[in-house]
Amino acid sequence: MTQPLFEKIALVGIGLIGSSIARAVKRGNLANKLVISTRSQSTLDRAAELGLGDAYIADAAQAVQDADLVVVSVPVGASGAIAEQIAAALKPGAILTDVGSTKGSVIAQMQPHVPDHVHFIPGHPLAGTEKSGPDAGFADLFEKRWCILTPVPGTDVAALDKLTRFWQALGSNVESMDPDHHDKVLAIVSHLPHIIAYNIVGTADDLETVTESEVIKYSASGFRDFTRLAASDPTMWRDICLHNKEAILEMLARFSEDLASLQRAIRWGDGDKLFDLFTHTRSVRRSIIEAGQEVDLPDFGRHAVPETTQQ
Amino acid sequence: MTQPLFEKIALVGIGLIGSSIARAVKRGNLANKLVISTRSQSTLDRAAELGLGDAYIADAAQAVQDADLVVVSVPVGASGAIAEQIAAALKPGAILTDVGSTKGSVIAQMQPHVPDHVHFIPGHPLAGTEKSGPDAGFADLFEKRWCILTPVPGTDVAALDKLTRFWQALGSNVESMDPDHHDKVLAIVSHLPHIIAYNIVGTADDLETVTESEVIKYSASGFRDFTRLAASDPTMWRDICLHNKEAILEMLARFSEDLASLQRAIRWGDGDKLFDLFTHTRSVRRSIIEAGQEVDLPDFGRHAVPETTQQ
């Protein structure tokens, strides 16, 4: 590509996702100018030290001026305030998108502020790690991952197409989806798993009969798998819980119902029921590996990691 | 070591754990003769094809004759029958151990059959992957992992010391523990995590609003982390649920209690409570990494795995 996809891109928020976008934009030469904005001066200074962009501006309204693409990458609870702050400064014809894990709430918060001459197309790259902050990002975070766009009624087809090409240039597979459906899908594939992981790590930490040091020492027998999700950014996850409440509560109710039934099978020694469930779930992982969404190595490939990189 | 630790070792059961022991025994030259026994003729044939031992005998009683160390590696529900079968054939002075994930139940099942002239020392290596069968084993499975021995009253000190040295030679850190305490510790660090993982994968598979193919497609956003544990051997886990019932039910009750409280915080929008829990759990993972029980890489090091080994 001789001509970058966008003349000027502004990133508002420069955590794990924002800084990964910045790195991928630079690597792919997707903009002639990349402006980075974040509220915290120390984070902005760090982004500058890392050389993530071409300009670093604390004030979001100033940062988005003349930008052809604005990507808001903040905890979902902060998206309304950002939209309000930048609305008047947005260039006519600009594309405004976000990366939030809840879409109904983000649309409700941002949409009212967006001027008619701006293409607001909410999005959500399903990518991340348990790390956070500008140092945690890397250019191939989105490689082979899905990015879900949830266009609102009346979205401009050319703008949607351009944003799709942007995410494809970052390495993503792009899918469009209704915002409500997105929120239900994410509640089960992402939000419930994180909440369950946070919960079990909390439970383990509160026992009288087993000490915390025992839990840590013997964690490789299963527990440690949960600690990765439970090490995710607390602000981000607090906001997700508060902003996708209905779908999360529904999934939690189903999970608890199923768990009560499993608990009953254990209490009454119903080995056949346990065996059937435990057999069926095995095939799900196989399908995920076949779909290219997981490594086909035991233990997540932990054993394939050279010892020298382990502590 | 010029002299192997044991003259003759017999392994009863040759799945993931048994075959890993076999490989490590060969690599470390820990026995002059290694006899392998398993009920299934096809599994025994496979073990022979893999060259895991020096002799392959389907009949367990015949296999353990003259053995100085007998390691029983079968689902915990089968340990009583194995003990009954081999008891009369055990050599005086032999060490008899097992690798089961529950210890109270294994002791209750095996102990009554063990002759006085045999040293019965139950054990449990906290190591494994989600794979099963003789092909899944590897020699360094026990490297830096813990092996818990739960000696019964009156255990011979020399025999305990010799079994300790055996596990150390396989690369393990060895710890002795009361069987009851073992079962409580394992209920939280291993059994509850597996049950929760099986349960959430089951829940996800039963939804009407979100399809199974969507769950698989978007699983990288959290769900896939649970599928590893939920892909573990169904027979083994059915038996664990049935044989550590009391401790598991206690941990399940606590987990559900905590989850109800978390659910209430979500329903009522108690962001501070969510933030506090989500902050605290983060430090647990850090401790596990510092204890050398987890890799210090984002995403379990999945990104460090060369693309060519991925499907």
Coordinates of C-alpha atoms in Angstrom, one line a residue:
Chain A
M1 CA 0.0 0.0 0.0
T2 CA 1.6 3.2 -1.1
Q3 CA -1.0 5.5 0.5
P4 CA -1.8 5.0 4.2
L5 CA -5.4 4.1 5.0
F6 CA -5.9 7.3 7.0
E7 CA -4.2 10.6 6.9
K8 CA -4.5 11.1 10.7
I9 CA -5.5 8.7 13.4
A10 CA -6.1 9.8 17.0
L11 CA -6.1 7.2 19.8
V12 CA -7.8 8.2 23.0
G13 CA -6.6 5.9 25.8
I14 CA -3.2 4.1 25.5
G15 CA -3.5 1.0 27.6
L16 CA -3.0 -2.6 26.5
I17 CA -5.4 -2.2 23.5
G18 CA -4.6 1.4 22.6
S19 CA -0.9 0.8 22.6
S20 CA -1.3 -2.4 20.6
I21 CA -3.2 -0.5 18.0
A22 CA -0.5 2.2 18.0
R23 CA 2.2 -0.3 17.4
A24 CA 0.2 -2.1 14.7
V25 CA -0.6 1.2 13.0
K26 CA 3.1 2.2 12.9
R27 CA 4.2 -1.3 11.7
G28 CA 1.5 -1.3 8.9
N29 CA 2.0 2.4 8.0
L30 CA -1.7 2.9 8.3
A31 CA -1.6 6.7 9.0
N32 CA 0.6 9.6 8.1
K33 CA 0.1 11.0 11.6
L34 CA -0.7 9.2 14.8
V35 CA -1.8 11.2 17.7
I36 CA -2.0 9.7 21.2
S37 CA -4.1 11.1 24.0
T38 CA -4.6 10.0 27.6
R39 CA -5.8 11.7 30.7
S40 CA -2.9 10.7 32.9
Q41 CA 0.3 12.7 32.2
S42 CA 2.6 9.9 33.4
T43 CA 1.0 7.4 31.0
L44 CA 1.2 9.9 28.2
D45 CA 4.9 10.5 29.0
R46 CA 5.4 6.7 29.0
A47 CA 3.8 6.4 25.6
A48 CA 6.1 9.1 24.3
E49 CA 9.1 7.3 25.8
L50 CA 8.0 4.1 24.0
G51 CA 7.7 6.1 20.8
L52 CA 4.1 4.9 20.2
G53 CA 2.9 7.9 18.1
D54 CA 3.9 11.1 16.4
A55 CA 2.3 13.5 18.9
Y56 CA 1.1 13.3 22.5
I57 CA -1.7 15.5 23.7
A58 CA -3.3 15.2 27.1
D59 CA -6.5 17.0 26.0
A60 CA -8.7 14.6 24.1
A61 CA -10.6 17.3 22.2
Q62 CA -7.4 18.9 20.9
A63 CA -6.0 15.4 20.0
V64 CA -8.9 14.4 17.8
Q65 CA -8.9 17.6 15.7
D66 CA -8.6 16.9 12.0
A67 CA -8.4 13.1 12.7
D68 CA -10.0 10.9 10.1
L69 CA -10.2 8.0 12.5
V70 CA -10.7 8.3 16.3
V71 CA -10.3 5.2 18.4
V72 CA -11.5 5.4 22.0
S73 CA -9.9 2.8 24.2
V74 CA -10.9 3.5 27.7
P75 CA -12.8 1.5 30.4
V76 CA -16.4 1.4 29.2
G77 CA -17.7 3.5 32.1
A78 CA -15.6 6.4 30.8
S79 CA -16.8 6.4 27.2
G80 CA -19.7 8.8 27.7
A81 CA -17.5 11.5 29.2
I82 CA -15.0 11.1 26.4
A83 CA -17.7 11.4 23.7
E84 CA -19.0 14.5 25.3
Q85 CA -15.5 16.0 25.6
I86 CA -14.5 15.4 22.0
A87 CA -17.8 15.8 20.1
A88 CA -17.5 19.4 19.1
A89 CA -13.9 18.9 17.9
L90 CA -14.6 15.9 15.6
K91 CA -14.0 16.6 11.9
P92 CA -16.9 16.2 9.5
G93 CA -16.7 12.8 7.9
A94 CA -14.4 11.4 10.6
I95 CA -14.9 7.8 11.8
L96 CA -15.4 7.5 15.5
T97 CA -15.0 4.0 17.0
D98 CA -14.3 2.4 20.3
V99 CA -12.9 -1.0 21.6
G100 CA -15.2 -1.5 24.6
S101 CA -16.3 -5.0 25.8
T102 CA -19.9 -3.9 26.2
K103 CA -21.7 -2.4 23.2
G104 CA -25.3 -1.5 24.3
S105 CA -24.0 0.7 27.1
V106 CA -21.3 2.3 25.0
I107 CA -23.8 3.2 22.3
A108 CA -26.2 4.6 24.9
Q109 CA -23.4 6.7 26.4
M110 CA -21.6 7.9 23.3
Q111 CA -24.3 8.2 20.6
P112 CA -26.2 11.2 22.0
H113 CA -23.0 13.3 21.9
V114 CA -21.9 12.4 18.3
P115 CA -22.6 15.1 15.7
D116 CA -24.5 13.9 12.5
H117 CA -21.5 14.6 10.3
V118 CA -19.4 12.0 12.1
H119 CA -19.6 8.2 11.4
F120 CA -19.9 6.5 14.8
I121 CA -19.3 2.8 14.5
P122 CA -18.8 0.9 17.8
G123 CA -16.4 -2.0 17.8
H124 CA -14.8 -4.6 20.0
P125 CA -11.6 -6.4 19.2
L126 CA -11.7 -9.8 21.1
A127 CA -8.1 -9.7 22.0
G128 CA -6.1 -9.0 25.1
T129 CA -4.0 -10.4 27.8
E130 CA -4.1 -10.2 31.6
K131 CA -1.5 -7.4 31.4
S132 CA -2.4 -3.7 31.2
G133 CA -0.9 -0.3 30.4
P134 CA 1.1 1.0 27.4
D135 CA 4.1 -1.3 28.1
A136 CA 1.9 -4.4 27.8
G137 CA 0.8 -3.9 24.2
F138 CA 2.3 -5.6 21.1
A139 CA 1.7 -5.2 17.4
D140 CA 0.4 -8.7 16.7
L141 CA -2.2 -8.8 19.5
F142 CA -5.0 -8.7 17.0
E143 CA -3.5 -11.3 14.6
K144 CA -6.1 -14.0 13.8
R145 CA -8.4 -12.6 16.5
W146 CA -12.0 -11.5 15.8
C147 CA -13.1 -7.9 15.8
I148 CA -16.8 -7.4 16.1
L149 CA -18.3 -4.2 14.8
T150 CA -21.9 -3.3 15.9
P151 CA -23.0 -0.6 13.5
V152 CA -26.1 1.4 14.5
P153 CA -29.0 1.9 12.0
G154 CA -28.2 4.2 9.1
T155 CA -24.4 3.6 9.2
D156 CA -22.6 4.7 6.1
V157 CA -21.5 1.7 4.1
A158 CA -18.2 3.3 2.9
A159 CA -17.2 4.2 6.5
L160 CA -18.1 0.7 7.7
D161 CA -16.0 -0.7 4.9
K162 CA -13.0 1.5 5.7
L163 CA -13.1 0.6 9.4
T164 CA -13.4 -3.1 8.4
R165 CA -10.2 -2.7 6.3
F166 CA -8.5 -1.0 9.2
W167 CA -9.1 -3.9 11.5
Q168 CA -8.1 -6.4 8.8
A169 CA -4.9 -4.5 8.4
L170 CA -4.3 -5.0 12.1
G171 CA -4.6 -8.8 11.4
S172 CA -8.2 -9.3 12.6
N173 CA -11.1 -11.2 11.2
V174 CA -14.0 -8.7 11.2
E175 CA -17.6 -9.5 11.8
S176 CA -20.7 -7.3 12.2
M177 CA -23.3 -8.0 14.8
D178 CA -26.3 -6.5 16.5
P179 CA -25.2 -4.7 19.7
D180 CA -27.6 -6.7 21.9
H181 CA -26.4 -10.0 20.5
H182 CA -22.8 -8.9 21.0
D183 CA -23.5 -8.3 24.7
K184 CA -25.1 -11.7 25.1
V185 CA -22.3 -13.5 23.3
L186 CA -19.6 -11.7 25.3
A187 CA -21.4 -12.3 28.5
I188 CA -20.9 -16.1 28.1
V189 CA -17.5 -16.2 26.2
S190 CA -15.8 -13.5 28.2
H191 CA -17.6 -11.8 31.1
L192 CA -18.8 -14.9 32.9
P193 CA -15.4 -16.6 32.7
H194 CA -13.7 -13.6 34.2
I195 CA -16.3 -13.2 37.0
I196 CA -16.0 -16.9 37.8
A197 CA -12.2 -16.7 37.8
Y198 CA -12.2 -13.7 40.1
N199 CA -14.7 -15.5 42.3
I200 CA -12.8 -18.7 42.7
V201 CA -9.5 -16.9 43.4
G202 CA -11.3 -14.9 46.0
T203 CA -12.8 -18.1 47.6
A204 CA -9.4 -19.8 47.7
D205 CA -8.0 -16.8 49.5
D206 CA -10.6 -16.9 52.3
L207 CA -10.3 -20.4 53.6
E208 CA -9.4 -21.2 57.2
T209 CA -8.5 -24.9 56.6
V210 CA -6.1 -24.3 53.7
T211 CA -3.5 -21.5 53.8
E212 CA -2.9 -19.0 51.0
S213 CA 0.7 -20.2 50.8
E214 CA -0.6 -23.8 50.2
V215 CA -2.9 -22.5 47.5
I216 CA 0.0 -20.8 45.7
K217 CA 2.4 -23.7 46.2
Y218 CA 0.1 -26.3 44.8
S219 CA -1.7 -24.1 42.2
A220 CA -0.3 -26.0 39.2
S221 CA -2.9 -28.7 39.8
G222 CA -5.6 -26.6 38.2
F223 CA -6.1 -23.4 40.2
R224 CA -3.4 -21.4 38.4
D225 CA -5.4 -21.6 35.1
F226 CA -8.0 -19.3 36.7
T227 CA -5.5 -16.8 38.0
R228 CA -4.7 -15.4 34.5
L229 CA -8.2 -14.1 34.0
A230 CA -8.4 -13.0 37.6
A231 CA -5.2 -10.8 37.1
S232 CA -7.0 -8.7 34.5
D233 CA -7.4 -4.9 34.9
P234 CA -9.8 -4.2 37.8
T235 CA -11.2 -0.9 36.5
M236 CA -12.0 -2.4 33.1
W237 CA -13.7 -5.4 34.7
R238 CA -15.6 -3.4 37.3
D239 CA -17.0 -1.3 34.4
I240 CA -17.9 -4.3 32.3
C241 CA -19.9 -5.8 35.3
L242 CA -21.8 -2.6 35.7
H243 CA -22.4 -2.0 32.0
N244 CA -23.5 -5.4 30.8
K245 CA -25.5 -6.2 33.9
E246 CA -28.6 -7.9 32.4
A247 CA -26.8 -10.3 30.2
I248 CA -24.2 -11.1 32.9
L249 CA -26.9 -11.8 35.5
E250 CA -28.7 -14.1 33.1
M251 CA -25.5 -16.1 32.4
L252 CA -24.7 -16.2 36.1
A253 CA -28.2 -17.6 36.9
R254 CA -27.7 -20.4 34.3
F255 CA -24.2 -21.2 35.5
S256 CA -25.4 -21.4 39.1
E257 CA -28.4 -23.6 38.2
D258 CA -26.1 -26.0 36.3
L259 CA -23.6 -26.0 39.2
A260 CA -26.4 -26.8 41.7
S261 CA -27.3 -29.8 39.5
L262 CA -23.7 -30.9 39.3
Q263 CA -23.3 -30.5 43.1
R264 CA -26.4 -32.7 43.5
A265 CA -24.9 -35.4 41.3
I266 CA -21.7 -35.3 43.4
R267 CA -23.7 -35.5 46.7
W268 CA -25.8 -38.4 45.5
G269 CA -23.0 -40.2 43.8
D270 CA -24.4 -40.1 40.3
G271 CA -21.3 -41.2 38.4
D272 CA -23.0 -41.6 35.1
K273 CA -24.2 -38.0 35.0
L274 CA -20.7 -36.7 35.9
F275 CA -19.1 -38.9 33.3
D276 CA -21.5 -37.7 30.6
L277 CA -20.8 -34.1 31.3
F278 CA -17.1 -34.6 31.6
T279 CA -17.0 -36.4 28.3
H280 CA -19.0 -33.9 26.4
T281 CA -17.0 -30.9 27.4
R282 CA -13.8 -32.5 26.1
S283 CA -15.0 -32.1 22.5
V284 CA -15.5 -28.3 22.9
R285 CA -11.8 -27.7 23.4
R286 CA -11.0 -29.8 20.3
S287 CA -13.4 -27.6 18.3
I288 CA -11.7 -24.5 19.6
I289 CA -8.3 -25.8 18.6
E290 CA -9.6 -26.7 15.1
A291 CA -11.1 -23.2 14.8
G292 CA -7.5 -21.9 15.2
Q293 CA -8.4 -20.1 18.4
E294 CA -6.2 -22.1 20.7
V295 CA -2.7 -23.7 20.6
D296 CA -2.8 -27.5 20.1
L297 CA -0.3 -28.2 22.9
P298 CA -0.8 -29.6 26.4
D299 CA -0.9 -27.0 29.2
F300 CA -1.4 -24.1 26.8
G301 CA 2.1 -24.8 25.5
R302 CA 3.6 -23.9 28.9
H303 CA 6.0 -26.8 28.5
A304 CA 7.1 -25.6 25.1
V305 CA 8.3 -22.4 26.7
P306 CA 12.1 -22.5 27.2
E307 CA 13.0 -22.9 30.9
T308 CA 15.2 -19.8 30.7
T309 CA 12.2 -17.6 30.2
Q310 CA 10.6 -19.0 33.3
Q311 CA 11.2 -17.6 36.8
Chain B
M1 CA 24.4 -43.0 40.3
T2 CA 26.1 -46.3 39.5
Q3 CA 23.5 -48.5 41.2
P4 CA 19.8 -47.9 40.3
L5 CA 17.5 -46.9 43.2
F6 CA 15.4 -50.0 42.8
E7 CA 16.2 -53.5 41.3
K8 CA 12.7 -53.9 39.9
I9 CA 9.9 -51.4 39.6
A10 CA 6.3 -52.4 38.5
L11 CA 3.9 -49.8 37.2
V12 CA 0.2 -50.7 37.3
G13 CA -1.6 -48.4 35.0
I14 CA 0.2 -46.7 32.1
G15 CA -1.8 -43.5 31.3
L16 CA -0.5 -40.0 31.4
I17 CA 1.0 -40.4 34.8
G18 CA 2.2 -44.0 34.6
S19 CA 3.8 -43.5 31.2
S20 CA 5.5 -40.3 32.4
I21 CA 6.9 -42.2 35.4
A22 CA 8.1 -44.9 33.0
R23 CA 9.9 -42.4 30.8
A24 CA 11.5 -40.7 33.7
V25 CA 12.6 -44.0 35.3
K26 CA 14.3 -45.0 32.0
R27 CA 15.9 -41.6 31.6
G28 CA 17.2 -41.6 35.1
N29 CA 18.1 -45.3 35.1
L30 CA 16.2 -45.7 38.4
A31 CA 15.6 -49.5 38.0
N32 CA 17.3 -52.5 36.5
K33 CA 13.9 -53.8 35.4
L34 CA 10.7 -51.9 34.7
V35 CA 7.6 -54.0 34.3
I36 CA 4.4 -52.4 32.9
S37 CA 0.9 -53.7 33.6
T38 CA -2.5 -52.5 32.5
R39 CA -5.9 -54.2 32.1
S40 CA -6.4 -53.1 28.5
Q41 CA -4.5 -55.2 26.1
S42 CA -4.5 -52.5 23.4
T43 CA -3.0 -50.0 25.9
L44 CA -0.4 -52.5 26.9
D45 CA 0.5 -53.1 23.3
R46 CA 0.8 -49.4 22.8
A47 CA 3.1 -49.1 25.8
A48 CA 5.2 -51.9 24.3
E49 CA 5.3 -50.1 20.9
L50 CA 6.5 -46.9 22.7
G51 CA 9.2 -49.0 24.5
L52 CA 8.1 -47.7 27.9
G53 CA 9.4 -50.7 29.9
D54 CA 11.3 -53.9 29.9
A55 CA 8.3 -56.3 30.2
Y56 CA 4.6 -55.9 29.6
I57 CA 2.2 -58.1 31.6
A58 CA -1.6 -57.7 31.6
D59 CA -2.1 -59.5 34.9
A60 CA -1.2 -57.1 37.7
A61 CA -0.5 -59.8 40.3
Q62 CA 2.0 -61.4 38.0
A63 CA 3.6 -58.0 37.1
V64 CA 4.3 -57.0 40.7
Q65 CA 6.1 -60.2 41.7
D66 CA 9.6 -59.5 43.0
A67 CA 9.1 -55.8 42.5
D68 CA 10.8 -53.5 45.1
L69 CA 8.6 -50.6 44.1
V70 CA 5.0 -50.9 42.9
V71 CA 3.3 -47.7 41.6
V72 CA -0.4 -47.9 41.1
S73 CA -1.6 -45.2 38.6
V74 CA -5.3 -45.9 38.0
P75 CA -8.4 -43.8 38.5
V76 CA -9.0 -43.6 42.2
G77 CA -12.2 -45.7 42.1
A78 CA -10.2 -48.7 40.8
S79 CA -7.5 -48.6 43.5
G80 CA -9.2 -51.0 45.9
A81 CA -9.7 -53.7 43.3
I82 CA -6.0 -53.4 42.2
A83 CA -4.8 -53.7 45.9
E84 CA -7.0 -56.8 46.4
Q85 CA -5.6 -58.3 43.2
I86 CA -1.9 -57.8 43.8
A87 CA -1.8 -58.1 47.7
A88 CA -0.7 -61.7 47.9
A89 CA 1.9 -61.3 45.1
L90 CA 3.7 -58.4 46.8
K91 CA 7.3 -59.1 47.9
P92 CA 8.1 -58.7 51.6
G93 CA 9.8 -55.4 52.1
A94 CA 8.4 -53.9 48.9
I95 CA 7.1 -50.3 48.7
L96 CA 3.6 -49.9 47.4
T97 CA 2.5 -46.4 46.4
D98 CA -0.1 -44.8 44.2
V99 CA -0.6 -41.5 42.5
G100 CA -4.3 -40.8 43.1
S101 CA -5.7 -37.3 43.5
T102 CA -7.7 -38.3 46.7
K103 CA -5.9 -39.9 49.6
G104 CA -8.5 -40.6 52.3
S105 CA -10.5 -42.8 49.9
V106 CA -7.4 -44.5 48.4
I107 CA -6.2 -45.4 51.9
A108 CA -9.6 -46.7 52.9
Q109 CA -9.7 -48.9 49.7
M110 CA -6.1 -50.2 49.6
Q111 CA -4.9 -50.4 53.2
P112 CA -7.1 -53.3 54.3
H113 CA -5.6 -55.5 51.5
V114 CA -1.9 -54.7 52.1
P115 CA 0.1 -57.4 54.0
D116 CA 2.0 -56.3 57.0
H117 CA 5.4 -57.0 55.4
V118 CA 4.7 -54.4 52.6
H119 CA 5.4 -50.6 53.0
F120 CA 2.2 -48.9 51.8
I121 CA 2.9 -45.2 51.3
P122 CA 0.2 -43.3 49.5
G123 CA 1.4 -40.5 47.2
H124 CA 0.1 -37.8 44.8
P125 CA 2.3 -36.1 42.2
L126 CA 0.6 -32.7 41.5
A127 CA 1.4 -32.9 37.8
G128 CA -0.5 -33.6 34.7
T129 CA -1.9 -32.1 31.5
E130 CA -5.4 -32.3 29.9
K131 CA -4.2 -35.1 27.7
S132 CA -4.5 -38.8 28.7
G133 CA -3.1 -42.2 27.7
P134 CA 0.4 -43.6 27.3
D135 CA 1.2 -41.4 24.4
A136 CA 0.6 -38.2 26.4
G137 CA 3.3 -38.8 29.0
F138 CA 6.7 -37.2 29.0
A139 CA 9.8 -37.6 31.1
D140 CA 9.9 -34.1 32.6
L141 CA 6.2 -33.9 33.6
F142 CA 7.3 -33.9 37.3
E143 CA 10.1 -31.4 37.0
K144 CA 9.7 -28.7 39.7
R145 CA 6.2 -29.9 40.5
W146 CA 5.2 -31.1 44.0
C147 CA 4.7 -34.6 45.1
I148 CA 2.7 -35.1 48.3
L149 CA 3.2 -38.3 50.3
T150 CA 0.6 -39.1 52.9
P151 CA 2.2 -41.8 55.1
V152 CA -0.1 -43.7 57.4
P153 CA 0.8 -44.2 61.1
G154 CA 3.7 -46.5 61.7
T155 CA 5.3 -46.0 58.3
D156 CA 8.9 -47.2 58.0
V157 CA 11.2 -44.2 57.9
A158 CA 13.7 -45.9 55.6
A159 CA 10.9 -46.8 53.1
L160 CA 9.5 -43.2 53.2
D161 CA 13.0 -41.9 52.6
K162 CA 13.5 -44.2 49.7
L163 CA 10.2 -43.2 48.1
T164 CA 11.1 -39.6 48.7
R165 CA 14.4 -40.0 46.8
F166 CA 12.5 -41.7 44.0
W167 CA 10.2 -38.7 43.4
Q168 CA 13.2 -36.3 43.8
A169 CA 14.9 -38.3 41.1
L170 CA 11.9 -37.7 38.9
G171 CA 12.4 -34.0 39.4
S172 CA 9.8 -33.4 42.1
N173 CA 9.8 -31.5 45.3
V174 CA 8.4 -33.8 47.9
E175 CA 6.2 -33.0 50.9
S176 CA 4.6 -35.1 53.5
M177 CA 1.1 -34.3 54.7
D178 CA -1.9 -35.7 56.6
P179 CA -4.3 -37.5 54.2
D180 CA -7.3 -35.4 55.4
H181 CA -5.5 -32.2 54.9
H182 CA -4.3 -33.3 51.5
D183 CA -7.9 -33.9 50.5
K184 CA -9.0 -30.4 51.6
V185 CA -6.0 -28.7 49.9
L186 CA -6.6 -30.6 46.7
A187 CA -10.4 -29.8 46.8
I188 CA -9.6 -26.1 46.5
V189 CA -6.5 -26.1 44.3
S190 CA -7.5 -28.8 41.9
H191 CA -11.0 -30.4 42.3
L192 CA -13.1 -27.2 42.5
P193 CA -11.3 -25.6 39.5
H194 CA -11.9 -28.7 37.4
I195 CA -15.6 -28.9 38.4
I196 CA -16.1 -25.2 37.8
A197 CA -14.4 -25.5 34.4
Y198 CA -16.5 -28.5 33.4
N199 CA -19.6 -26.7 34.6
I200 CA -19.1 -23.4 32.7
V201 CA -18.3 -25.3 29.5
G202 CA -21.5 -27.2 29.9
T203 CA -23.5 -24.0 30.5
A204 CA -22.1 -22.4 27.4
D205 CA -23.0 -25.3 25.4
D206 CA -26.7 -25.2 26.5
L207 CA -27.7 -21.7 25.6
E208 CA -30.4 -20.8 23.1
T209 CA -29.4 -17.2 22.5
V210 CA -25.8 -17.9 21.7
T211 CA -24.8 -20.8 19.4
E212 CA -22.1 -23.3 20.1
S213 CA -20.2 -22.1 17.0
E214 CA -20.2 -18.5 18.4
V215 CA -18.8 -19.8 21.7
I216 CA -16.0 -21.6 19.9
K217 CA -15.3 -18.7 17.5
Y218 CA -15.0 -16.1 20.2
S219 CA -13.6 -18.3 22.9
A220 CA -10.2 -16.5 23.0
S221 CA -11.8 -13.7 25.0
G222 CA -11.7 -15.8 28.2
F223 CA -13.7 -18.9 27.8
R224 CA -11.0 -21.0 26.2
D225 CA -8.9 -20.8 29.4
F226 CA -11.5 -23.0 31.1
T227 CA -11.6 -25.6 28.3
R228 CA -8.2 -27.0 29.1
L229 CA -9.3 -28.3 32.5
A230 CA -12.6 -29.3 31.1
A231 CA -10.8 -31.5 28.5
S232 CA -9.3 -33.7 31.3
D233 CA -9.9 -37.4 31.5
P234 CA -13.6 -38.1 32.4
T235 CA -13.1 -41.3 34.2
M236 CA -10.4 -39.9 36.4
W237 CA -12.6 -36.9 37.3
R238 CA -15.8 -38.8 37.9
D239 CA -13.9 -40.9 40.4
I240 CA -12.3 -37.8 42.1
C241 CA -15.8 -36.3 42.5
L242 CA -17.1 -39.5 44.0
H243 CA -14.1 -40.1 46.2
N244 CA -13.5 -36.6 47.8
K245 CA -17.1 -35.8 48.1
E246 CA -17.1 -34.1 51.5
A247 CA -14.3 -31.7 50.9
I248 CA -15.5 -30.9 47.4
L249 CA -19.1 -30.2 48.6
E250 CA -17.7 -27.9 51.3
M251 CA -15.6 -25.9 48.7
L252 CA -18.5 -25.8 46.3
A253 CA -20.7 -24.3 49.0
R254 CA -18.2 -21.6 49.8
F255 CA -17.7 -20.8 46.1
S256 CA -21.5 -20.5 45.6
E257 CA -21.8 -18.3 48.6
D258 CA -19.1 -16.0 47.3
L259 CA -20.6 -16.0 43.9
A260 CA -24.0 -15.0 45.2
S261 CA -22.4 -12.1 47.0
L262 CA -20.6 -11.0 43.8
Q263 CA -23.8 -11.4 41.8
R264 CA -25.6 -9.2 44.3
A265 CA -22.8 -6.5 43.9
I266 CA -23.4 -6.6 40.2
R267 CA -27.1 -6.4 40.5
W268 CA -27.0 -3.4 42.9
G269 CA -24.1 -1.7 41.0
D270 CA -21.6 -1.9 43.9
G271 CA -18.6 -0.9 41.9
D272 CA -16.3 -0.5 45.0
K273 CA -16.9 -4.0 46.1
L274 CA -16.2 -5.3 42.6
F275 CA -13.0 -3.2 42.3
D276 CA -11.7 -4.4 45.6
L277 CA -12.1 -8.1 44.8
F278 CA -10.7 -7.7 41.3
T279 CA -7.7 -5.8 42.7
H280 CA -6.9 -8.3 45.4
T281 CA -7.0 -11.4 43.1
R282 CA -4.4 -9.9 40.8
S283 CA -1.7 -10.3 43.5
V284 CA -2.4 -14.0 43.8
R285 CA -1.1 -14.7 40.3
R286 CA 2.0 -12.6 41.0
S287 CA 2.7 -14.9 44.0
I288 CA 2.3 -18.0 41.9
I289 CA 4.7 -16.8 39.3
E290 CA 7.2 -15.8 42.1
A291 CA 6.8 -19.3 43.6
G292 CA 8.0 -20.8 40.2
Q293 CA 4.6 -22.5 39.6
E294 CA 3.6 -20.5 36.5
V295 CA 5.3 -18.9 33.5
D296 CA 5.8 -15.2 33.7
L297 CA 4.4 -14.5 30.2
P298 CA 1.1 -13.0 29.1
D299 CA -1.5 -15.6 28.0
F300 CA 0.3 -18.5 29.5
G301 CA 3.1 -17.9 27.0
R302 CA 0.7 -18.8 24.1
H303 CA 2.2 -15.9 22.1
A304 CA 5.7 -17.2 22.7
V305 CA 4.8 -20.5 20.9
P306 CA 6.0 -20.4 17.3
E307 CA 3.2 -20.0 14.9
T308 CA 4.3 -23.1 13.0
T309 CA 3.3 -25.3 16.0
Q310 CA -0.2 -23.8 16.0
Q311 CA -3.0 -25.2 13.9

